[in-house]
mmCIF file of C-alpha atoms in Angstrom:
data_model
loop_
_atom_site.group_PDB
_atom_site.id
_atom_site.type_symbol
_atom_site.label_atom_id
_atom_site.label_comp_id
_atom_site.label_asym_id
_atom_site.label_seq_id
_atom_site.Cartn_x
_atom_site.Cartn_y
_atom_site.Cartn_z
ATOM 1 C CA MET A 1 -1.348 -13.138 10.392
ATOM 2 C CA VAL A 2 -3.053 -16.476 9.908
ATOM 3 C CA ASN A 3 -2.312 -19.124 12.502
ATOM 4 C CA GLU A 4 0.471 -20.994 10.766
ATOM 5 C CA GLY A 5 -0.179 -24.072 12.909
ATOM 6 C CA ASP A 6 -3.278 -24.738 10.821
ATOM 7 C CA SER A 7 -1.509 -25.162 7.475
ATOM 8 C CA GLN A 8 -1.888 -28.909 6.999
ATOM 9 C CA GLY A 9 -4.676 -28.725 4.405
ATOM 10 C CA GLU A 10 -7.299 -31.300 5.417
ATOM 11 C CA ALA A 11 -8.248 -30.454 8.978
ATOM 12 C CA GLU A 12 -9.025 -34.115 9.715
ATOM 13 C CA GLY A 13 -5.376 -35.036 9.042
ATOM 14 C CA ASP A 14 -4.057 -33.536 12.259
ATOM 15 C CA PRO A 15 -6.473 -33.383 15.187
ATOM 16 C CA GLY A 16 -4.102 -31.105 17.113
ATOM 17 C CA THR A 17 -4.778 -28.274 14.682
ATOM 18 C CA VAL A 18 -8.529 -28.683 14.198
ATOM 19 C CA ARG A 19 -10.433 -25.528 15.088
ATOM 20 C CA PRO A 20 -13.072 -26.140 17.718
ATOM 21 C CA GLY A 21 -16.731 -26.603 16.793
ATOM 22 C CA GLY A 22 -17.241 -29.903 15.009
ATOM 23 C CA ARG A 23 -17.926 -30.610 11.353
ATOM 24 C CA THR A 24 -19.248 -27.165 10.398
ATOM 25 C CA ALA A 25 -16.131 -25.519 11.783
ATOM 26 C CA ARG A 26 -13.899 -28.110 10.065
ATOM 27 C CA VAL A 27 -15.588 -27.489 6.730
ATOM 28 C CA ARG A 28 -15.162 -23.734 7.178
ATOM 29 C CA ALA A 29 -11.496 -24.147 8.111
ATOM 30 C CA ALA A 30 -10.820 -26.357 5.064
ATOM 31 C CA VAL A 31 -12.640 -24.016 2.669
ATOM 32 C CA LEU A 32 -10.964 -20.880 4.034
ATOM 33 C CA ARG A 33 -7.548 -22.543 3.819
ATOM 34 C CA ALA A 34 -8.272 -23.559 0.212
ATOM 35 C CA ALA A 35 -9.437 -20.018 -0.592
ATOM 36 C CA GLU A 36 -6.226 -18.594 0.894
ATOM 37 C CA ASP A 37 -4.148 -21.010 -1.189
ATOM 38 C CA ALA A 38 -6.037 -20.061 -4.352
ATOM 39 C CA LEU A 39 -5.725 -16.340 -3.588
ATOM 40 C CA ALA A 40 -2.001 -16.640 -2.900
ATOM 41 C CA GLU A 41 -1.405 -18.697 -6.061
ATOM 42 C CA HIS A 42 -3.623 -17.016 -8.635
ATOM 43 C CA GLY A 43 -5.083 -13.838 -7.142
ATOM 44 C CA PHE A 44 -8.662 -12.717 -6.702
ATOM 45 C CA ALA A 45 -9.622 -12.454 -10.378
ATOM 46 C CA ARG A 46 -9.219 -16.189 -10.946
ATOM 47 C CA LEU A 47 -10.979 -17.376 -7.766
ATOM 48 C CA ASP A 48 -13.686 -19.942 -8.446
ATOM 49 C CA LEU A 49 -15.976 -21.457 -5.802
ATOM 50 C CA GLY A 50 -16.036 -24.849 -7.574
ATOM 51 C CA ASP A 51 -12.240 -24.998 -7.656
ATOM 52 C CA ILE A 52 -12.065 -24.036 -3.970
ATOM 53 C CA ALA A 53 -14.585 -26.754 -3.035
ATOM 54 C CA ARG A 54 -12.447 -29.302 -4.916
ATOM 55 C CA ARG A 55 -9.232 -28.123 -3.200
ATOM 56 C CA ALA A 56 -10.975 -28.296 0.192
ATOM 57 C CA GLY A 57 -12.459 -31.740 -0.435
ATOM 58 C CA VAL A 58 -15.920 -30.334 0.244
ATOM 59 C CA GLY A 59 -19.090 -30.552 -1.866
ATOM 60 C CA ARG A 60 -19.703 -27.675 -4.285
ATOM 61 C CA THR A 61 -23.261 -27.289 -2.996
ATOM 62 C CA THR A 62 -22.000 -26.758 0.548
ATOM 63 C CA VAL A 63 -19.662 -23.988 -0.594
ATOM 64 C CA TYR A 64 -22.252 -22.272 -2.814
ATOM 65 C CA ARG A 65 -24.936 -22.506 -0.096
ATOM 66 C CA ARG A 66 -22.716 -21.229 2.700
ATOM 67 C CA TRP A 67 -20.773 -18.448 0.933
ATOM 68 C CA GLY A 68 -22.635 -17.841 -2.332
ATOM 69 C CA THR A 69 -20.061 -15.569 -3.954
ATOM 70 C CA VAL A 70 -16.301 -15.243 -4.191
ATOM 71 C CA THR A 71 -16.546 -11.806 -2.560
ATOM 72 C CA ALA A 72 -18.418 -13.209 0.455
ATOM 73 C CA LEU A 73 -15.868 -16.004 0.779
ATOM 74 C CA VAL A 74 -12.949 -13.551 0.718
ATOM 75 C CA ALA A 75 -14.719 -11.442 3.359
ATOM 76 C CA ASP A 76 -14.909 -14.584 5.518
ATOM 77 C CA VAL A 77 -11.206 -15.296 4.874
ATOM 78 C CA LEU A 78 -10.433 -11.809 6.202
ATOM 79 C CA ALA A 79 -12.692 -12.246 9.249
ATOM 80 C CA ASP A 80 -10.915 -15.536 9.996
ATOM 81 C CA MET A 81 -7.483 -13.942 9.537
ATOM 82 C CA ALA A 82 -8.436 -11.323 12.114
ATOM 83 C CA GLU A 83 -9.730 -14.028 14.522
ATOM 84 C CA GLN A 84 -6.579 -16.142 14.117
ATOM 85 C CA SER A 85 -4.123 -13.234 14.322
ATOM 86 C CA GLU A 86 -1.610 -13.049 17.117
ATOM 87 C CA ARG A 87 -2.611 -11.225 20.264
ATOM 88 C CA ARG A 88 -0.825 -8.000 21.127
ATOM 89 C CA ALA A 89 2.380 -7.915 23.132
ATOM 90 C CA ASP A 90 2.398 -6.730 26.753
ATOM 91 C CA THR A 91 6.030 -6.221 27.770
ATOM 92 C CA GLY A 92 5.587 -3.138 29.935
ATOM 93 C CA SER A 93 7.634 -1.053 27.462
ATOM 94 C CA LEU A 94 6.054 0.845 24.566
ATOM 95 C CA LEU A 95 9.108 0.433 22.343
ATOM 96 C CA ALA A 96 9.299 -3.315 22.980
ATOM 97 C CA ASP A 97 5.552 -3.722 22.356
ATOM 98 C CA LEU A 98 5.658 -1.759 19.107
ATOM 99 C CA ARG A 99 8.785 -3.581 17.977
ATOM 100 C CA ALA A 100 6.912 -6.864 18.510
ATOM 101 C CA ASN A 101 4.054 -5.485 16.411
ATOM 102 C CA ALA A 102 6.419 -4.283 13.670
ATOM 103 C CA ARG A 103 8.282 -7.615 13.614
ATOM 104 C CA LEU A 104 4.974 -9.505 13.351
ATOM 105 C CA VAL A 105 3.873 -7.369 10.389
ATOM 106 C CA GLN A 106 7.336 -7.676 8.819
ATOM 107 C CA ARG A 107 7.366 -11.493 9.167
ATOM 108 C CA THR A 108 3.871 -11.672 7.708
ATOM 109 C CA LEU A 109 4.686 -9.464 4.717
ATOM 110 C CA THR A 110 7.915 -11.342 3.939
ATOM 111 C CA ASP A 111 6.491 -14.854 4.319
ATOM 112 C CA PRO A 112 5.956 -15.931 0.678
ATOM 113 C CA ARG A 113 2.476 -17.383 1.163
ATOM 114 C CA GLN A 114 1.252 -14.608 3.463
ATOM 115 C CA ALA A 115 2.747 -11.851 1.299
ATOM 116 C CA ALA A 116 1.007 -13.279 -1.778
ATOM 117 C CA LEU A 117 -2.255 -13.527 0.166
ATOM 118 C CA PHE A 118 -2.089 -9.931 1.418
ATOM 119 C CA LYS A 119 -1.108 -8.601 -2.018
ATOM 120 C CA ALA A 120 -4.005 -10.487 -3.622
ATOM 121 C CA VAL A 121 -6.515 -9.083 -1.125
ATOM 122 C CA ILE A 122 -5.136 -5.539 -1.387
ATOM 123 C CA ALA A 123 -5.160 -5.710 -5.197
ATOM 124 C CA ALA A 124 -8.752 -6.980 -5.165
ATOM 125 C CA ALA A 125 -9.782 -4.222 -2.755
ATOM 126 C CA THR A 126 -8.595 -1.541 -5.194
ATOM 127 C CA SER A 127 -11.463 -2.463 -7.527
ATOM 128 C CA ASP A 128 -14.033 -4.313 -5.379
ATOM 129 C CA ALA A 129 -15.858 -2.208 -2.768
ATOM 130 C CA ARG A 130 -17.085 -5.163 -0.664
ATOM 131 C CA THR A 131 -13.622 -6.690 -0.474
ATOM 132 C CA ALA A 132 -12.302 -3.244 0.483
ATOM 133 C CA GLU A 133 -14.864 -3.030 3.333
ATOM 134 C CA ALA A 134 -13.931 -6.485 4.623
ATOM 135 C CA MET A 135 -10.233 -5.590 4.420
ATOM 136 C CA HIS A 136 -10.791 -2.320 6.287
ATOM 137 C CA ARG A 137 -12.547 -4.290 9.059
ATOM 138 C CA PHE A 138 -9.509 -6.580 9.247
ATOM 139 C CA TYR A 139 -7.175 -3.603 9.756
ATOM 140 C CA GLN A 140 -9.539 -1.938 12.256
ATOM 141 C CA ARG A 141 -9.472 -5.130 14.321
ATOM 142 C CA ARG A 142 -5.689 -5.364 14.196
ATOM 143 C CA ILE A 143 -5.354 -1.685 15.158
ATOM 144 C CA SER A 144 -7.812 -2.179 18.050
ATOM 145 C CA GLU A 145 -5.944 -5.285 19.200
ATOM 146 C CA TRP A 146 -2.665 -3.358 19.535
ATOM 147 C CA SER A 147 -3.995 0.022 20.709
ATOM 148 C CA PRO A 148 -3.880 -0.896 24.442
ATOM 149 C CA CYS A 149 -0.068 -0.944 24.201
ATOM 150 C CA VAL A 150 -0.260 2.786 23.497
ATOM 151 C CA GLU A 151 -3.038 3.411 26.041
ATOM 152 C CA GLN A 152 -0.879 1.837 28.750
ATOM 153 C CA ALA A 153 2.109 3.954 27.714
ATOM 154 C CA ILE A 154 -0.048 7.072 28.100
ATOM 155 C CA GLU A 155 -1.109 5.854 31.591
ATOM 156 C CA ARG A 156 2.540 5.228 32.477
ATOM 157 C CA GLY A 157 3.334 8.806 31.436
ATOM 158 C CA GLU A 158 5.545 7.678 28.515
ATOM 159 C CA LEU A 159 3.417 9.569 25.984
ATOM 160 C CA PRO A 160 1.526 12.870 26.046
ATOM 161 C CA GLU A 161 -2.112 12.877 27.200
ATOM 162 C CA GLY A 162 -4.463 12.881 24.224
ATOM 163 C CA THR A 163 -2.232 10.721 22.013
ATOM 164 C CA ASP A 164 -4.372 8.803 19.506
ATOM 165 C CA PRO A 165 -3.492 5.113 20.036
ATOM 166 C CA ALA A 166 -4.780 3.998 16.624
ATOM 167 C CA GLU A 167 -2.621 6.579 14.888
ATOM 168 C CA VAL A 168 0.513 5.259 16.611
ATOM 169 C CA ILE A 169 -0.318 1.675 15.611
ATOM 170 C CA ARG A 170 -0.933 2.733 12.005
ATOM 171 C CA ALA A 171 2.425 4.516 12.009
ATOM 172 C CA VAL A 172 4.192 1.248 12.893
ATOM 173 C CA SER A 173 2.718 -0.677 9.954
ATOM 174 C CA ALA A 174 2.700 2.088 7.347
ATOM 175 C CA PRO A 175 6.407 2.062 6.370
ATOM 176 C CA LEU A 176 6.292 -1.720 5.918
ATOM 177 C CA TYR A 177 3.247 -1.642 3.650
ATOM 178 C CA TYR A 178 4.705 1.291 1.696
ATOM 179 C CA ARG A 179 7.771 -0.788 0.884
ATOM 180 C CA LEU A 180 5.753 -3.892 0.036
ATOM 181 C CA LEU A 181 3.204 -2.146 -2.193
ATOM 182 C CA ALA A 182 4.811 1.014 -3.558
ATOM 183 C CA SER A 183 8.555 1.670 -3.347
ATOM 184 C CA GLY A 184 9.777 -1.938 -3.365
ATOM 185 C CA ASP A 185 12.625 -1.156 -0.963
ATOM 186 C CA PRO A 186 13.971 -4.068 1.149
ATOM 187 C CA LEU A 187 11.776 -5.162 4.039
ATOM 188 C CA GLY A 188 14.081 -6.650 6.665
ATOM 189 C CA PRO A 189 13.789 -6.808 10.460
ATOM 190 C CA ASP A 190 15.905 -3.623 10.675
ATOM 191 C CA VAL A 191 13.124 -1.770 8.817
ATOM 192 C CA ALA A 192 10.595 -3.106 11.329
ATOM 193 C CA ASP A 193 12.695 -1.973 14.295
ATOM 194 C CA ARG A 194 13.162 1.456 12.750
ATOM 195 C CA ALA A 195 9.399 1.760 12.131
ATOM 196 C CA ALA A 196 8.764 1.067 15.835
ATOM 197 C CA GLU A 197 11.472 3.525 16.947
ATOM 198 C CA ALA A 198 10.192 6.251 14.625
ATOM 199 C CA ALA A 199 6.597 5.777 15.835
ATOM 200 C CA VAL A 200 7.703 6.050 19.470
ATOM 201 C CA ALA A 201 9.846 9.132 18.795
ATOM 202 C CA ALA A 202 7.045 10.885 16.897
ATOM 203 C CA ALA A 203 4.492 9.919 19.561
ATOM 204 C CA ARG A 204 6.746 11.232 22.363
ATOM 205 C CA ALA A 205 7.084 14.525 20.471
ATOM 206 C CA GLY A 206 3.284 14.814 20.416
ATOM 207 C CA ALA A 207 2.817 14.206 16.682
ATOM 208 C CA TYR A 208 -0.120 11.842 17.313
ATOM 209 C CA VAL A 209 -2.020 13.931 19.848
ATOM 210 C CA ARG A 210 -5.656 13.961 18.712
ATOM 211 C CA ILE A 211 -6.624 16.987 16.675
ATOM 212 C CA VAL A 212 -9.664 18.503 18.418
ATOM 213 C CA PRO A 213 -11.949 20.016 15.782
ATOM 214 C CA MET B 1 1.517 13.430 -10.035
ATOM 215 C CA VAL B 2 0.848 13.821 -13.769
ATOM 216 C CA ASN B 3 0.891 17.365 -15.085
ATOM 217 C CA GLU B 4 -2.806 18.181 -14.975
ATOM 218 C CA GLY B 5 -2.281 20.977 -17.523
ATOM 219 C CA ASP B 6 -1.995 18.313 -20.227
ATOM 220 C CA SER B 7 -5.432 16.774 -19.759
ATOM 221 C CA GLN B 8 -7.123 18.027 -22.930
ATOM 222 C CA GLY B 9 -7.019 14.706 -24.788
ATOM 223 C CA GLU B 10 -5.833 15.412 -28.345
ATOM 224 C CA ALA B 11 -2.610 17.389 -27.958
ATOM 225 C CA GLU B 12 -3.277 19.324 -31.177
ATOM 226 C CA GLY B 13 -6.384 20.917 -29.657
ATOM 227 C CA ASP B 14 -4.491 23.238 -27.346
ATOM 228 C CA PRO B 15 -0.991 24.270 -28.438
ATOM 229 C CA GLY B 16 -0.261 25.737 -25.010
ATOM 230 C CA THR B 17 -0.238 22.271 -23.480
ATOM 231 C CA VAL B 18 1.642 20.362 -26.209
ATOM 232 C CA ARG B 19 4.771 18.698 -24.885
ATOM 233 C CA PRO B 20 7.859 19.766 -26.790
ATOM 234 C CA GLY B 21 9.296 17.585 -29.565
ATOM 235 C CA GLY B 22 6.970 17.547 -32.543
ATOM 236 C CA ARG B 23 4.733 14.774 -33.846
ATOM 237 C CA THR B 24 6.475 11.850 -32.137
ATOM 238 C CA ALA B 25 6.153 13.555 -28.762
ATOM 239 C CA ARG B 26 2.515 14.453 -29.465
ATOM 240 C CA VAL B 27 1.700 10.851 -30.347
ATOM 241 C CA ARG B 28 3.399 9.646 -27.183
ATOM 242 C CA ALA B 29 1.517 12.192 -25.079
ATOM 243 C CA ALA B 30 -1.845 11.197 -26.591
ATOM 244 C CA VAL B 31 -1.199 7.465 -26.187
ATOM 245 C CA LEU B 32 0.046 7.805 -22.598
ATOM 246 C CA ARG B 33 -2.963 9.949 -21.706
ATOM 247 C CA ALA B 34 -5.292 7.351 -23.258
ATOM 248 C CA ALA B 35 -3.485 4.566 -21.388
ATOM 249 C CA GLU B 36 -3.901 6.481 -18.110
ATOM 250 C CA ASP B 37 -7.610 6.942 -18.808
ATOM 251 C CA ALA B 38 -8.039 3.239 -19.571
ATOM 252 C CA LEU B 39 -6.068 2.241 -16.450
ATOM 253 C CA ALA B 40 -8.104 4.573 -14.244
ATOM 254 C CA GLU B 41 -11.409 3.376 -15.715
ATOM 255 C CA HIS B 42 -10.905 -0.365 -16.072
ATOM 256 C CA GLY B 43 -7.621 -1.345 -14.434
ATOM 257 C CA PHE B 44 -4.607 -3.145 -15.824
ATOM 258 C CA ALA B 45 -6.230 -6.502 -16.559
ATOM 259 C CA ARG B 46 -8.511 -5.039 -19.234
ATOM 260 C CA LEU B 47 -5.921 -2.837 -20.980
ATOM 261 C CA ASP B 48 -5.812 -3.390 -24.734
ATOM 262 C CA LEU B 49 -3.386 -1.685 -27.119
ATOM 263 C CA GLY B 50 -5.992 -1.494 -29.893
ATOM 264 C CA ASP B 51 -8.477 0.223 -27.589
ATOM 265 C CA ILE B 52 -5.800 2.659 -26.426
ATOM 266 C CA ALA B 53 -4.850 3.508 -30.021
ATOM 267 C CA ARG B 54 -8.532 4.218 -30.776
ATOM 268 C CA ARG B 55 -8.921 6.428 -27.671
ATOM 269 C CA ALA B 56 -5.743 8.313 -28.608
ATOM 270 C CA GLY B 57 -6.747 8.755 -32.267
ATOM 271 C CA VAL B 58 -3.500 7.080 -33.313
ATOM 272 C CA GLY B 59 -2.970 4.141 -35.688
ATOM 273 C CA ARG B 60 -2.848 0.692 -34.089
ATOM 274 C CA THR B 61 0.375 -0.111 -35.962
ATOM 275 C CA THR B 62 2.091 2.914 -34.428
ATOM 276 C CA VAL B 63 1.134 1.804 -30.936
ATOM 277 C CA TYR B 64 2.106 -1.852 -31.474
ATOM 278 C CA ARG B 65 5.414 -0.886 -33.126
ATOM 279 C CA ARG B 66 6.384 1.662 -30.471
ATOM 280 C CA TRP B 67 5.284 -0.116 -27.278
ATOM 281 C CA GLY B 68 4.639 -3.732 -28.308
ATOM 282 C CA THR B 69 3.002 -4.848 -25.051
ATOM 283 C CA VAL B 70 0.651 -3.483 -22.421
ATOM 284 C CA THR B 71 3.391 -3.933 -19.805
ATOM 285 C CA ALA B 72 5.855 -1.826 -21.812
ATOM 286 C CA LEU B 73 3.226 0.865 -22.300
ATOM 287 C CA VAL B 74 2.455 0.992 -18.561
ATOM 288 C CA ALA B 75 6.192 1.239 -17.843
ATOM 289 C CA ASP B 76 6.283 4.256 -20.187
ATOM 290 C CA VAL B 77 3.236 5.754 -18.414
ATOM 291 C CA LEU B 78 5.161 5.499 -15.132
ATOM 292 C CA ALA B 79 8.324 7.007 -16.646
ATOM 293 C CA ASP B 80 6.213 9.896 -17.965
ATOM 294 C CA MET B 81 4.486 10.350 -14.595
ATOM 295 C CA ALA B 82 7.915 10.684 -12.975
ATOM 296 C CA GLU B 83 9.034 13.207 -15.654
ATOM 297 C CA GLN B 84 5.863 15.284 -15.294
ATOM 298 C CA SER B 85 5.751 15.204 -11.480
ATOM 299 C CA GLU B 86 6.060 18.376 -9.492
ATOM 300 C CA ARG B 87 9.511 19.488 -8.467
ATOM 301 C CA ARG B 88 10.399 19.456 -4.791
ATOM 302 C CA ALA B 89 9.714 22.396 -2.493
ATOM 303 C CA ASP B 90 12.546 24.634 -1.272
ATOM 304 C CA THR B 91 11.171 26.809 1.518
ATOM 305 C CA GLY B 92 14.221 26.832 3.785
ATOM 306 C CA SER B 93 12.298 24.910 6.473
ATOM 307 C CA LEU B 94 12.271 21.103 6.669
ATOM 308 C CA LEU B 95 8.754 20.961 8.111
ATOM 309 C CA ALA B 96 7.363 23.268 5.424
ATOM 310 C CA ASP B 97 9.130 21.304 2.662
ATOM 311 C CA LEU B 98 7.854 17.950 3.940
ATOM 312 C CA ARG B 99 4.365 19.328 4.458
ATOM 313 C CA ALA B 100 4.398 20.421 0.796
ATOM 314 C CA ASN B 101 5.468 16.883 -0.152
ATOM 315 C CA ALA B 102 2.769 15.292 2.033
ATOM 316 C CA ARG B 103 0.086 17.628 0.674
ATOM 317 C CA LEU B 104 1.138 16.822 -2.914
ATOM 318 C CA VAL B 105 0.888 13.072 -2.243
ATOM 319 C CA GLN B 106 -2.430 13.568 -0.406
ATOM 320 C CA ARG B 107 -3.913 15.613 -3.270
ATOM 321 C CA THR B 108 -2.746 13.013 -5.770
ATOM 322 C CA LEU B 109 -4.186 10.075 -3.831
ATOM 323 C CA THR B 110 -7.533 11.795 -3.269
ATOM 324 C CA ASP B 111 -7.980 13.076 -6.834
ATOM 325 C CA PRO B 112 -10.453 10.555 -8.312
ATOM 326 C CA ARG B 113 -8.616 10.018 -11.601
ATOM 327 C CA GLN B 114 -5.143 9.944 -10.057
ATOM 328 C CA ALA B 115 -6.225 7.688 -7.187
ATOM 329 C CA ALA B 116 -7.747 5.232 -9.659
ATOM 330 C CA LEU B 117 -4.571 5.354 -11.754
ATOM 331 C CA PHE B 118 -2.271 4.729 -8.790
ATOM 332 C CA LYS B 119 -4.480 1.939 -7.457
ATOM 333 C CA ALA B 120 -4.537 0.275 -10.882
ATOM 334 C CA VAL B 121 -0.748 0.405 -11.190
ATOM 335 C CA ILE B 122 -0.178 -0.816 -7.624
ATOM 336 C CA ALA B 123 -2.668 -3.650 -8.098
ATOM 337 C CA ALA B 124 -0.977 -4.673 -11.368
ATOM 338 C CA ALA B 125 2.439 -4.568 -9.704
ATOM 339 C CA THR B 126 1.346 -7.128 -7.101
ATOM 340 C CA SER B 127 1.242 -9.776 -9.838
ATOM 341 C CA ASP B 128 3.380 -8.424 -12.705
ATOM 342 C CA ALA B 129 7.131 -8.221 -12.056
ATOM 343 C CA ARG B 130 7.908 -5.801 -14.908
ATOM 344 C CA THR B 131 5.186 -3.397 -13.842
ATOM 345 C CA ALA B 132 6.528 -3.660 -10.277
ATOM 346 C CA GLU B 133 10.038 -2.738 -11.514
ATOM 347 C CA ALA B 134 8.727 0.265 -13.444
ATOM 348 C CA MET B 135 6.682 1.353 -10.415
ATOM 349 C CA HIS B 136 9.694 1.022 -8.101
ATOM 350 C CA ARG B 137 11.681 3.260 -10.491
ATOM 351 C CA PHE B 138 8.864 5.830 -10.281
ATOM 352 C CA TYR B 139 9.077 5.889 -6.466
ATOM 353 C CA GLN B 140 12.896 5.968 -6.489
ATOM 354 C CA ARG B 141 12.734 9.047 -8.710
ATOM 355 C CA ARG B 142 10.189 10.758 -6.477
ATOM 356 C CA ILE B 143 12.239 9.950 -3.365
ATOM 357 C CA SER B 144 15.410 11.290 -5.063
ATOM 358 C CA GLU B 145 13.587 14.451 -6.145
ATOM 359 C CA TRP B 146 12.619 15.288 -2.539
ATOM 360 C CA SER B 147 15.713 14.018 -0.706
ATOM 361 C CA PRO B 148 17.619 17.345 -1.013
ATOM 362 C CA CYS B 149 15.060 18.899 1.377
ATOM 363 C CA VAL B 150 16.416 16.548 4.032
ATOM 364 C CA GLU B 151 20.049 16.967 2.951
ATOM 365 C CA GLN B 152 19.729 20.730 3.357
ATOM 366 C CA ALA B 153 18.154 20.295 6.803
ATOM 367 C CA ILE B 154 21.165 18.197 7.846
ATOM 368 C CA GLU B 155 23.494 20.941 6.530
ATOM 369 C CA ARG B 156 21.510 23.549 8.465
ATOM 370 C CA GLY B 157 21.930 21.460 11.616
ATOM 371 C CA GLU B 158 18.172 20.751 11.906
ATOM 372 C CA LEU B 159 18.744 16.978 11.790
ATOM 373 C CA PRO B 160 21.461 14.658 13.107
ATOM 374 C CA GLU B 161 24.465 13.908 10.891
ATOM 375 C CA GLY B 162 24.040 10.561 9.125
ATOM 376 C CA THR B 163 20.254 10.868 8.716
ATOM 377 C CA ASP B 164 19.133 8.874 5.657
ATOM 378 C CA PRO B 165 17.265 11.386 3.450
ATOM 379 C CA ALA B 166 15.400 8.708 1.467
ATOM 380 C CA GLU B 167 14.090 7.158 4.683
ATOM 381 C CA VAL B 168 12.632 10.498 5.813
ATOM 382 C CA ILE B 169 10.910 11.018 2.459
ATOM 383 C CA ARG B 170 9.465 7.479 2.551
ATOM 384 C CA ALA B 171 8.165 8.181 6.077
ATOM 385 C CA VAL B 172 6.164 11.146 4.772
ATOM 386 C CA SER B 173 4.346 9.133 2.099
ATOM 387 C CA ALA B 174 3.932 5.850 3.977
ATOM 388 C CA PRO B 175 0.966 6.787 6.241
ATOM 389 C CA LEU B 176 -0.946 8.142 3.231
ATOM 390 C CA TYR B 177 -0.444 5.001 1.146
ATOM 391 C CA TYR B 178 -1.287 2.797 4.158
ATOM 392 C CA ARG B 179 -4.665 4.515 4.469
ATOM 393 C CA LEU B 180 -5.345 4.395 0.726
ATOM 394 C CA LEU B 181 -4.386 0.747 0.233
ATOM 395 C CA ALA B 182 -4.832 -1.038 3.552
ATOM 396 C CA SER B 183 -6.739 0.503 6.464
ATOM 397 C CA GLY B 184 -9.151 2.706 4.477
ATOM 398 C CA ASP B 185 -9.037 5.465 7.107
ATOM 399 C CA PRO B 186 -9.825 9.018 5.918
ATOM 400 C CA LEU B 187 -7.111 10.748 3.920
ATOM 401 C CA GLY B 188 -7.540 14.474 4.489
ATOM 402 C CA PRO B 189 -5.016 17.325 4.509
ATOM 403 C CA ASP B 190 -4.770 16.959 8.323
ATOM 404 C CA VAL B 191 -3.379 13.445 7.801
ATOM 405 C CA ALA B 192 -0.796 14.843 5.389
ATOM 406 C CA ASP B 193 0.284 17.532 7.851
ATOM 407 C CA ARG B 194 0.556 14.978 10.638
ATOM 408 C CA ALA B 195 2.656 12.683 8.423
ATOM 409 C CA ALA B 196 5.097 15.537 7.801
ATOM 410 C CA GLU B 197 5.221 16.473 11.506
ATOM 411 C CA ALA B 198 5.769 12.852 12.576
ATOM 412 C CA ALA B 199 8.567 12.388 10.027
ATOM 413 C CA VAL B 200 10.325 15.544 11.255
ATOM 414 C CA ALA B 201 9.924 14.553 14.928
ATOM 415 C CA ALA B 202 11.267 11.036 14.312
ATOM 416 C CA ALA B 203 14.122 12.373 12.177
ATOM 417 C CA ARG B 204 15.096 14.925 14.866
ATOM 418 C CA ALA B 205 15.147 12.110 17.432
ATOM 419 C CA GLY B 206 17.622 10.226 15.231
ATOM 420 C CA ALA B 207 15.261 7.447 14.132
ATOM 421 C CA TYR B 208 16.444 7.700 10.508
ATOM 422 C CA VAL B 209 20.190 7.823 11.123
ATOM 423 C CA ARG B 210 21.771 5.314 8.723
ATOM 424 C CA ILE B 211 22.426 1.929 10.252
ATOM 425 C CA VAL B 212 26.111 1.196 9.635
ATOM 426 C CA PRO B 213 26.542 -2.553 9.169
#
């Protein structure tokens, strides 16, 4: 879900893709990009701040002073991924919106670099509580970004009152992550479309109406 | 999904829980149990055949000769987990069957030892192709075990002709794994029940009818 337009390595090389904010922002962009590359190539266990500084063309001291630990750097990678992620769709149709969401997740999880990056973060989160927290924040932000698609469908009368928007958004992504991480079944665009259709059908039937305690 | 009745450590200590087949089977059971403990405690990266032999009270040579590598041993752990897993439900009602499946997955993923074991295997599979293959076989077997619940519902006329049973079973587990591995949202029995209800609603609406190419 990272902005693929910013994949040129050295930010200075292509002014069109430089994130706004001057040198500090350019250093952050270069370091985060280098951290993503290292995560995708070797995983979390072999991350090293010195190696990332070298890849980014940035002084080691800068990296150690700004991020301090590998865990803090990965948390910043996740915050940046959330910031750079695509905005939600707004087509006026719940099914079309959720299909756009499912296709975005499916493209992300089948892009070799992005899939490796997500797998590395998810693997790290299974054994590192701070990485898990940062990853959960990433997913909360993505769920919040897409929830208005469901809220609008409720307002339009497409879905029952009391439907939990977050639960519908989770239902779109879940089958894709299950295939990526557990069952290993193919993960094509047809699977994405089916995930969107199933979420809409279940939501229409009231399966995601909030449970009042 | 491991048979919790066999958690006494040394198989000899409790004849009622010994797996059938004599000494070879007892050695396998003790080594697999020790490998599960080591996986749950320290993860895949720190598995060591010598340490596992010591935990199991079995000679190192036996373990090296029989399994050879950590990857082969983990593949055998997964094969054993599939063998020992609970059989499918057969209540005569699709919703009740799928709720039993969802509750079984939910109990497994919230049991501390089992959750740690599954997370360790899933994390290892993100970077080890042979572990990924063994894990995919585990999920294929679990999906096949529960698919007849859906087949019978189609025969009873509860679901449209052409519904893909495996896809319905995947839909039950997917929201639970998504919460465990990605979003970090709570994973209570209510989530399991909702996963079963959503899968039934989507299946009734035809969302899992096989796509004919």
